[in-house]
Amino acid sequence: MYASLLTRRYLSTKLMPYVAVLAVTVCTAMVLVAWSVMGGFLDKLLASGRVFTGDVTITWPTVGFAHSDDLIRRLEARNDHVAAAAPLIQTMGVITLPDDQVVPITIRGIDPVRYARVVDWRGVLYWKPIDAPVPKDRAAEDPRLDPQWRARMEAALRDGLSMSRPDPVTGKPVPAAVPGIEVSGLSRRQPGAWYEFRKESFGKPNADGSIDWVGGFMPDRSVTVRVLPLDSKGRDVALVSKTLPVANEFRTDVFEIDKRSMLMPIDVLQKLLKMDESDAVAAEFNPYEPPGPDGFAPVPTTGRSPARVTSVVVKGQPGVAPDALLNTCLAVYREFADAHRGIVPSYAAMRGNERFPPRLIQTWEMSQAQFVGAVRNETGVVVTLLSFISLVASILILAIFWAMISEKTRDIGILRAIGASRAGVGWVWLRYGLLIGVIGGLLGVGLAYTVATNINEIHEWLGRAFGVQIWNPAVYYFTEIPRKVDPANAAKVFLGSVGFSLVGALVPALRAAWMDPVRALRFE
Amino acid sequence: MTALLSATNLQKTYRLGRVDVPVLRGVSLDVRAGEFIAIVGASGSGKSTLLHLLGGLDRPDRGTGGDVTFDGRSLGSLSAAGIDRYRSRSVGFVFQFYHLLPELTVLQNVAIAAMIRLGRVGYLRQRGVVTARAEELLGLVGLSHRLRHRPAELSGGERQRVAIARALMNDPPLLLADEPTGNLDRASGLGILEALVTQRGQTGRTIVLVTHDAEVAARADRTVRLVDGRLSGA
Ligand SMILES: Nc1ncnc2c1ncn2[C@@H]1O[C@H](COP(=O)(O)OP(=O)(O)OP(=O)(O)O)[C@@H](O)[C@H]1O
Ligand SMILES: [Mg+2]
């Protein structure tokens, strides 16, 4: 009882303990903010890439596999587990932007309607009319709000949904591309989290020396796509290019995706990649020998080669566990491979084995595992490092208590003289450390919560006031700093703070406990 | 009549670097229950040291340093917890230099002795009784109007009176007082002494009191003098 009385008194009459509380508060907040940002990052990472991946993806990369429609039919027949499936072609290419920049890009060919049944890609189309400004656009400068632009935005949305744009002359819809909003560099992200496009025109020289003046609104422009078609064995065919109008742009908020990928209609991409149905060429065909009468080798065909896609994306029925869905997909693929033996990649190749688990039929979690694992690891490293730094608070408490005990030596002698035990006087200080840890920990958790929930505002303010930019979207994928204060983590950090405070108080408490009472009493 | 407190051949030597400074060189003393003994002696003769040994605050020299017996039990044989209990329940200590806790109020300084004795649960259960007794004792030493003051706001004499009240808080059978009246003017010093003596009459408390004051010593049943580390009757 006297312990609580004394700790209360010591806390209310001395300044130094407040310094200790402050140290604990800052350390707690620092660890928890870092953890929340990293945790939020991980969370957002897990949630975001999903716009372009199904729950399960079946892939034979680059060259693709045939008869995907049969596979989709078989998958969708399993409607107890499978909600929908759609074809996807994913390839690498380069595109020429309106200002003649050429950039490398990941191209995804999708069927706008079928793909929407598996993932909600429509929600990421950026250019569309909106009625209210986005939360951070305080000045309401978003061009999507502008009544003058409304009709254009409506058209862009319509074009985006159908992935086509009316030909200016005939009015007939032409297949169109939807690049990520960061691809062109013509749309700039504003601090208010909306995009401004380059409204003034820029000159574009033609071959004959004349100059076209063009504006920076991407849905008015077009891009030229170059891809490298490969045959089903991976041999190169030719470099092909095609100019596509831009229908709209998309924005996922994952910087890497917004900057480096583009959507286009699957049938157009399939033709470009020569993955559409075609004459099959004999495997032993050599174009140079022996020459035919016209100087060219005759092309022996072995029938028709079916159209190919690189992936089939699958959406599970609600409530079906990823593993159950994966097993269903594996079983369906096995039937499928049996039915098209020798034409599609074998079940064994797709599935792998126990020690080398499937790479080519995998759940979304599996496809992200390595990356997510790395981020998780990094989170662990950061939290551990910061925790070590927080030991400084322990040391501070140790130093402060040591000094206080030196000053309070006589008090300790008095307490012992009137009957307090060693453990009793030790407990006075341990309890004191505990109190500092609890107060500092609670304040720290509160501070962390406040900082974490306002971290983007704080970051913006830092940027405005000091020109500091800590969060670079190009490095960290997301254009906004993600954060999530996990109560379980908050509890762990809190307990850690209390623990560290106790550790700091322990040594001085032992010193107090082992003091000789008579010497302590004679202490001046 | 058997002795309540007895010291046999107590020796206490302080070591200053290489030099041994013998302070007590064989002190033997028997104090009967209810007896009031005054110890006199020159400054530095070891009176405070003797009192510390009697109160279980310090131990005599290892080996041949003698022993203190209270109520038939040797302090040397008690466990650490036993010594703590002895200090808390059997002994009330009044120090030469008051030794109050500066952060606590006068009332808390007195009540803390009971907090230590009763422990958390016991104290919370008897809080009212404890406070009432502390107030009563402070009234006895004439400090009823200073209950919420801090020791720093009191005069030396007033602080000593608080220390006396604290020593009596647990109603110990043995009171060890180290010049309790040394800082008081004659009148209030004698007033305090009067209070102690009256109290003793009612409770049969045993008192060992160190003093320089012949008048105070005269009130004791017996006076012993500490000279050259030994006691002699005076
Ligand atoms: N911890 C210690 N180390 C060394 N010497 C000590 C120690 N404590 C006390 N002494 C010495 O022991 C002797 C006795 O001290 P003590 O305080 O018992 O004297 P005293 O009789 O109470 O004197 P006073 O009347 O001035 O209070 C003194 O000479 C003192 O210097
Ligand atoms: Mg003395």
GROMACS .gro file of N, CA, C and O in nm, chain A residues 352-433:
model
  328
  352GLY      N    1   0.297  -2.977  -6.094
  352GLY     CA    2   0.416  -2.993  -6.011
  352GLY      C    3   0.397  -3.113  -5.920
  352GLY      O    4   0.315  -3.200  -5.947
  353ASN      N    5   0.475  -3.121  -5.811
  353ASN     CA    6   0.455  -3.231  -5.716
  353ASN      C    7   0.461  -3.179  -5.575
  353ASN      O    8   0.461  -3.058  -5.552
  354GLU      N    9   0.467  -3.273  -5.480
  354GLU     CA   10   0.460  -3.235  -5.339
  354GLU      C   11   0.566  -3.131  -5.303
  354GLU      O   12   0.538  -3.031  -5.238
  355ARG      N   13   0.690  -3.159  -5.348
  355ARG     CA   14   0.799  -3.071  -5.307
  355ARG      C   15   0.807  -2.946  -5.392
  355ARG      O   16   0.858  -2.843  -5.350
  356PHE      N   17   0.759  -2.959  -5.515
  356PHE     CA   18   0.753  -2.841  -5.600
  356PHE      C   19   0.608  -2.815  -5.634
  356PHE      O   20   0.558  -2.859  -5.735
  357PRO      N   21   0.538  -2.746  -5.546
  357PRO     CA   22   0.393  -2.731  -5.561
  357PRO      C   23   0.359  -2.653  -5.688
  357PRO      O   24   0.446  -2.590  -5.748
  358PRO      N   25   0.233  -2.662  -5.729
  358PRO     CA   26   0.195  -2.609  -5.858
  358PRO      C   27   0.233  -2.462  -5.875
  358PRO      O   28   0.213  -2.381  -5.787
  359ARG      N   29   0.288  -2.433  -5.986
  359ARG     CA   30   0.326  -2.296  -6.016
  359ARG      C   31   0.229  -2.236  -6.115
  359ARG      O   32   0.211  -2.117  -6.123
  360LEU      N   33   0.172  -2.322  -6.192
  360LEU     CA   34   0.097  -2.273  -6.307
  360LEU      C   35  -0.053  -2.273  -6.286
  360LEU      O   36  -0.125  -2.205  -6.355
  361ILE      N   37  -0.095  -2.352  -6.188
  361ILE     CA   38  -0.233  -2.337  -6.143
  361ILE      C   39  -0.219  -2.295  -5.998
  361ILE      O   40  -0.175  -2.373  -5.914
  362GLN      N   41  -0.248  -2.173  -5.970
  362GLN     CA   42  -0.228  -2.133  -5.831
  362GLN      C   43  -0.331  -2.030  -5.786
  362GLN      O   44  -0.389  -1.959  -5.867
  363THR      N   45  -0.351  -2.030  -5.655
  363THR     CA   46  -0.443  -1.932  -5.600
  363THR      C   47  -0.373  -1.797  -5.600
  363THR      O   48  -0.251  -1.787  -5.612
  364TRP      N   49  -0.454  -1.698  -5.581
  364TRP     CA   50  -0.399  -1.564  -5.581
  364TRP      C   51  -0.298  -1.547  -5.467
  364TRP      O   52  -0.194  -1.485  -5.484
  365GLU      N   53  -0.330  -1.607  -5.353
  365GLU     CA   54  -0.239  -1.599  -5.239
  365GLU      C   55  -0.103  -1.659  -5.274
  365GLU      O   56   0.001  -1.606  -5.239
  366MET      N   57  -0.107  -1.774  -5.345
  366MET     CA   58   0.018  -1.840  -5.379
  366MET      C   59   0.100  -1.754  -5.476
  366MET      O   60   0.222  -1.744  -5.464
  367SER      N   61   0.030  -1.693  -5.570
  367SER     CA   62   0.104  -1.616  -5.669
  367SER      C   63   0.172  -1.495  -5.604
  367SER      O   64   0.273  -1.446  -5.652
  368GLN      N   65   0.116  -1.451  -5.492
  368GLN     CA   66   0.173  -1.334  -5.424
  368GLN      C   67   0.267  -1.375  -5.312
  368GLN      O   68   0.329  -1.291  -5.250
  369ALA      N   69   0.275  -1.508  -5.288
  369ALA     CA   70   0.340  -1.554  -5.164
  369ALA      C   71   0.481  -1.500  -5.148
  369ALA      O   72   0.518  -1.452  -5.041
  370GLN      N   73   0.558  -1.506  -5.257
  370GLN     CA   74   0.697  -1.467  -5.242
  370GLN      C   75   0.711  -1.320  -5.207
  370GLN      O   76   0.783  -1.282  -5.116
  371PHE      N   77   0.635  -1.241  -5.280
  371PHE     CA   78   0.641  -1.097  -5.258
  371PHE      C   79   0.587  -1.061  -5.121
  371PHE      O   80   0.649  -0.987  -5.044
  372VAL      N   81   0.470  -1.119  -5.092
  372VAL     CA   82   0.407  -1.091  -4.963
  372VAL      C   83   0.497  -1.139  -4.850
  372VAL      O   84   0.516  -1.070  -4.750
  373GLY      N   85   0.560  -1.255  -4.871
  373GLY     CA   86   0.653  -1.307  -4.771
  373GLY      C   87   0.766  -1.209  -4.748
  373GLY      O   88   0.805  -1.183  -4.634
  374ALA      N   89   0.817  -1.153  -4.857
  374ALA     CA   90   0.927  -1.057  -4.845
  374ALA      C   91   0.884  -0.935  -4.765
  374ALA      O   92   0.955  -0.889  -4.676
  375VAL      N   93   0.765  -0.885  -4.796
  375VAL     CA   94   0.716  -0.766  -4.725
  375VAL      C   95   0.693  -0.799  -4.578
  375VAL      O   96   0.727  -0.721  -4.489
  376ARG      N   97   0.640  -0.921  -4.556
  376ARG     CA   98   0.615  -0.962  -4.418
  376ARG      C   99   0.746  -0.966  -4.340
  376ARG      O  100   0.756  -0.919  -4.228
  377ASN      N  101   0.846  -1.023  -4.405
  377ASN     CA  102   0.978  -1.030  -4.345
  377ASN      C  103   1.031  -0.893  -4.311
  377ASN      O  104   1.082  -0.869  -4.203
  378GLU      N  105   1.015  -0.805  -4.408
  378GLU     CA  106   1.067  -0.670  -4.390
  378GLU      C  107   0.996  -0.603  -4.274
  378GLU      O  108   1.058  -0.533  -4.195
  379THR      N  109   0.864  -0.626  -4.264
  379THR     CA  110   0.789  -0.572  -4.152
  379THR      C  111   0.850  -0.620  -4.022
  379THR      O  112   0.874  -0.543  -3.930
  380GLY      N  113   0.880  -0.751  -4.017
  380GLY     CA  114   0.940  -0.808  -3.898
  380GLY      C  115   1.072  -0.741  -3.864
  380GLY      O  116   1.098  -0.703  -3.750
  381VAL      N  117   1.153  -0.721  -3.967
  381VAL     CA  118   1.284  -0.660  -3.946
  381VAL      C  119   1.269  -0.519  -3.892
  381VAL      O  120   1.332  -0.481  -3.792
  382VAL      N  121   1.181  -0.442  -3.955
  382VAL     CA  122   1.163  -0.302  -3.914
  382VAL      C  123   1.113  -0.295  -3.770
  382VAL      O  124   1.167  -0.220  -3.688
  383VAL      N  125   1.012  -0.377  -3.740
  383VAL     CA  126   0.955  -0.374  -3.604
  383VAL      C  127   1.060  -0.416  -3.502
  383VAL      O  128   1.074  -0.354  -3.396
  384THR      N  129   1.138  -0.518  -3.536
  384THR     CA  130   1.242  -0.563  -3.442
  384THR      C  131   1.346  -0.453  -3.420
  384THR      O  132   1.383  -0.423  -3.305
  385LEU      N  133   1.389  -0.392  -3.531
  385LEU     CA  134   1.490  -0.286  -3.519
  385LEU      C  135   1.439  -0.172  -3.432
  385LEU      O  136   1.507  -0.126  -3.341
  386LEU      N  137   1.315  -0.130  -3.461
  386LEU     CA  138   1.260  -0.018  -3.384
  386LEU      C  139   1.243  -0.057  -3.238
  386LEU      O  140   1.261   0.026  -3.149
  387SER      N  141   1.211  -0.184  -3.214
  387SER     CA  142   1.198  -0.228  -3.076
  387SER      C  143   1.332  -0.216  -3.004
  387SER      O  144   1.337  -0.174  -2.888
  388PHE      N  145   1.438  -0.252  -3.075
  388PHE     CA  146   1.570  -0.238  -3.013
  388PHE      C  147   1.598  -0.091  -2.982
  388PHE      O  148   1.651  -0.058  -2.876
  389ILE      N  149   1.559  -0.006  -3.077
  389ILE     CA  150   1.580   0.136  -3.054
  389ILE      C  151   1.502   0.179  -2.930
  389ILE      O  152   1.546   0.261  -2.851
  390SER      N  153   1.385   0.117  -2.913
  390SER     CA  154   1.302   0.153  -2.798
  390SER      C  155   1.366   0.114  -2.666
  390SER      O  156   1.326   0.162  -2.561
  391LEU      N  157   1.466   0.027  -2.672
  391LEU     CA  158   1.539  -0.005  -2.549
  391LEU      C  159   1.600   0.122  -2.489
  391LEU      O  160   1.627   0.128  -2.370
  392VAL      N  161   1.617   0.222  -2.576
  392VAL     CA  162   1.668   0.350  -2.527
  392VAL      C  163   1.578   0.403  -2.415
  392VAL      O  164   1.627   0.455  -2.315
  393ALA      N  165   1.448   0.383  -2.432
  393ALA     CA  166   1.355   0.427  -2.328
  393ALA      C  167   1.384   0.353  -2.199
  393ALA      O  168   1.383   0.412  -2.091
  394SER      N  169   1.412   0.223  -2.211
  394SER     CA  170   1.450   0.144  -2.094
  394SER      C  171   1.570   0.205  -2.024
  394SER      O  172   1.573   0.221  -1.902
  395ILE      N  173   1.670   0.237  -2.106
  395ILE     CA  174   1.794   0.288  -2.050
  395ILE      C  175   1.769   0.424  -1.984
  395ILE      O  176   1.822   0.455  -1.877
  396LEU      N  177   1.683   0.502  -2.049
  396LEU     CA  178   1.649   0.632  -1.993
  396LEU      C  179   1.583   0.616  -1.856
  396LEU      O  180   1.617   0.685  -1.760
  397ILE      N  181   1.489   0.521  -1.849
  397ILE     CA  182   1.422   0.496  -1.721
  397ILE      C  183   1.524   0.452  -1.618
  397ILE      O  184   1.523   0.498  -1.503
  398LEU      N  185   1.615   0.365  -1.663
  398LEU     CA  186   1.719   0.318  -1.570
  398LEU      C  187   1.797   0.436  -1.514
  398LEU      O  188   1.815   0.450  -1.393
  399ALA      N  189   1.840   0.525  -1.605
  399ALA     CA  190   1.921   0.638  -1.561
  399ALA      C  191   1.843   0.730  -1.468
  399ALA      O  192   1.892   0.772  -1.363
  400ILE      N  193   1.718   0.757  -1.507
  400ILE     CA  194   1.638   0.848  -1.425
  400ILE      C  195   1.612   0.788  -1.287
  400ILE      O  196   1.626   0.855  -1.185
  401PHE      N  197   1.578   0.658  -1.286
  401PHE     CA  198   1.550   0.594  -1.158
  401PHE      C  199   1.675   0.586  -1.072
  401PHE      O  200   1.670   0.602  -0.951
  402TRP      N  201   1.787   0.558  -1.138
  402TRP     CA  202   1.912   0.548  -1.064
  402TRP      C  203   1.938   0.680  -0.992
  402TRP      O  204   1.969   0.682  -0.872
  403ALA      N  205   1.920   0.789  -1.066
  403ALA     CA  206   1.942   0.920  -1.006
  403ALA      C  207   1.841   0.946  -0.895
  403ALA      O  208   1.876   0.996  -0.788
  404MET      N  209   1.716   0.908  -0.919
  404MET     CA  210   1.613   0.933  -0.818
  404MET      C  211   1.641   0.852  -0.692
  404MET      O  212   1.619   0.899  -0.580
  405ILE      N  213   1.689   0.729  -0.711
  405ILE     CA  214   1.715   0.645  -0.595
  405ILE      C  215   1.833   0.700  -0.515
  405ILE      O  216   1.833   0.699  -0.392
  406SER      N  217   1.931   0.754  -0.588
  406SER     CA  218   2.042   0.816  -0.517
  406SER      C  219   1.990   0.930  -0.430
  406SER      O  220   2.030   0.947  -0.315
  407GLU      N  221   1.897   1.003  -0.486
  407GLU     CA  222   1.842   1.116  -0.414
  407GLU      C  223   1.751   1.069  -0.299
  407GLU      O  224   1.739   1.135  -0.197
  408LYS      N  225   1.692   0.953  -0.317
  408LYS     CA  226   1.593   0.904  -0.221
  408LYS      C  227   1.651   0.799  -0.127
  408LYS      O  228   1.575   0.725  -0.063
  409THR      N  229   1.782   0.791  -0.123
  409THR     CA  230   1.845   0.688  -0.040
  409THR      C  231   1.794   0.691   0.103
  409THR      O  232   1.760   0.589   0.161
  410ARG      N  233   1.785   0.811   0.158
  410ARG     CA  234   1.743   0.824   0.297
  410ARG      C  235   1.602   0.767   0.315
  410ARG      O  236   1.574   0.696   0.411
  411ASP      N  237   1.513   0.798   0.217
  411ASP     CA  238   1.376   0.746   0.226
  411ASP      C  239   1.375   0.595   0.234
  411ASP      O  240   1.297   0.535   0.308
  412ILE      N  241   1.467   0.534   0.154
  412ILE     CA  242   1.472   0.388   0.154
  412ILE      C  243   1.515   0.338   0.291
  412ILE      O  244   1.457   0.244   0.346
  413GLY      N  245   1.616   0.406   0.351
  413GLY     CA  246   1.659   0.370   0.486
  413GLY      C  247   1.545   0.382   0.586
  413GLY      O  248   1.525   0.295   0.670
  414ILE      N  249   1.468   0.491   0.573
  414ILE     CA  250   1.357   0.512   0.668
  414ILE      C  251   1.256   0.400   0.655
  414ILE      O  252   1.211   0.340   0.754
  415LEU      N  253   1.220   0.369   0.531
  415LEU     CA  254   1.119   0.264   0.509
  415LEU      C  255   1.167   0.132   0.568
  415LEU      O  256   1.090   0.061   0.636
  416ARG      N  257   1.295   0.100   0.545
  416ARG     CA  258   1.347  -0.026   0.600
  416ARG      C  259   1.343  -0.019   0.752
  416ARG      O  260   1.308  -0.117   0.818
  417ALA      N  261   1.378   0.097   0.810
  417ALA     CA  262   1.384   0.109   0.955
  417ALA      C  263   1.246   0.091   1.020
  417ALA      O  264   1.236   0.039   1.129
  418ILE      N  265   1.142   0.133   0.948
  418ILE     CA  266   1.010   0.115   1.011
  418ILE      C  267   0.943  -0.014   0.964
  418ILE      O  268   0.823  -0.031   0.978
  419GLY      N  269   1.024  -0.104   0.908
  419GLY     CA  270   0.974  -0.240   0.889
  419GLY      C  271   0.952  -0.287   0.747
  419GLY      O  272   0.913  -0.401   0.726
  420ALA      N  273   0.976  -0.200   0.645
  420ALA     CA  274   0.955  -0.246   0.508
  420ALA      C  275   1.062  -0.348   0.471
  420ALA      O  276   1.176  -0.337   0.512
  421SER      N  277   1.021  -0.448   0.393
  421SER     CA  278   1.116  -0.552   0.353
  421SER      C  279   1.196  -0.507   0.232
  421SER      O  280   1.164  -0.407   0.168
  422ARG      N  281   1.300  -0.584   0.200
  422ARG     CA  282   1.377  -0.556   0.078
  422ARG      C  283   1.285  -0.558  -0.044
  422ARG      O  284   1.287  -0.469  -0.127
  423ALA      N  285   1.205  -0.665  -0.049
  423ALA     CA  286   1.114  -0.679  -0.162
  423ALA      C  287   1.019  -0.559  -0.168
  423ALA      O  288   0.988  -0.508  -0.275
  424GLY      N  289   0.978  -0.515  -0.049
  424GLY     CA  290   0.885  -0.402  -0.043
  424GLY      C  291   0.942  -0.276  -0.104
  424GLY      O  292   0.877  -0.212  -0.187
  425VAL      N  293   1.065  -0.239  -0.065
  425VAL     CA  294   1.121  -0.115  -0.121
  425VAL      C  295   1.157  -0.135  -0.268
  425VAL      O  296   1.146  -0.042  -0.348
  426GLY      N  297   1.198  -0.258  -0.305
  426GLY     CA  298   1.224  -0.284  -0.447
  426GLY      C  299   1.097  -0.265  -0.527
  426GLY      O  300   1.097  -0.203  -0.634
  427TRP      N  301   0.988  -0.314  -0.473
  427TRP     CA  302   0.859  -0.305  -0.542
  427TRP      C  303   0.815  -0.161  -0.563
  427TRP      O  304   0.751  -0.129  -0.663
  428VAL      N  305   0.850  -0.072  -0.468
  428VAL     CA  306   0.815   0.069  -0.486
  428VAL      C  307   0.866   0.117  -0.622
  428VAL      O  308   0.794   0.181  -0.699
  429TRP      N  309   0.990   0.078  -0.655
  429TRP     CA  310   1.050   0.129  -0.779
  429TRP      C  311   1.003   0.052  -0.901
  429TRP      O  312   0.983   0.109  -1.008
  430LEU      N  313   0.983  -0.077  -0.881
  430LEU     CA  314   0.934  -0.158  -0.992
  430LEU      C  315   0.794  -0.113  -1.032
  430LEU      O  316   0.760  -0.099  -1.149
  431ARG      N  317   0.715  -0.088  -0.931
  431ARG     CA  318   0.580  -0.043  -0.951
  431ARG      C  319   0.577   0.093  -1.021
  431ARG      O  320   0.494   0.121  -1.107
  432TYR      N  321   0.673   0.172  -0.982
  432TYR     CA  322   0.688   0.304  -1.040
  432TYR      C  323   0.718   0.290  -1.190
  432TYR      O  324   0.658   0.357  -1.276
  433GLY      N  325   0.812   0.198  -1.222
  433GLY     CA  326   0.844   0.171  -1.362
  433GLY      C  327   0.722   0.120  -1.436
  433GLY      O  328   0.695   0.159  -1.551
   0.00000   0.00000   0.00000
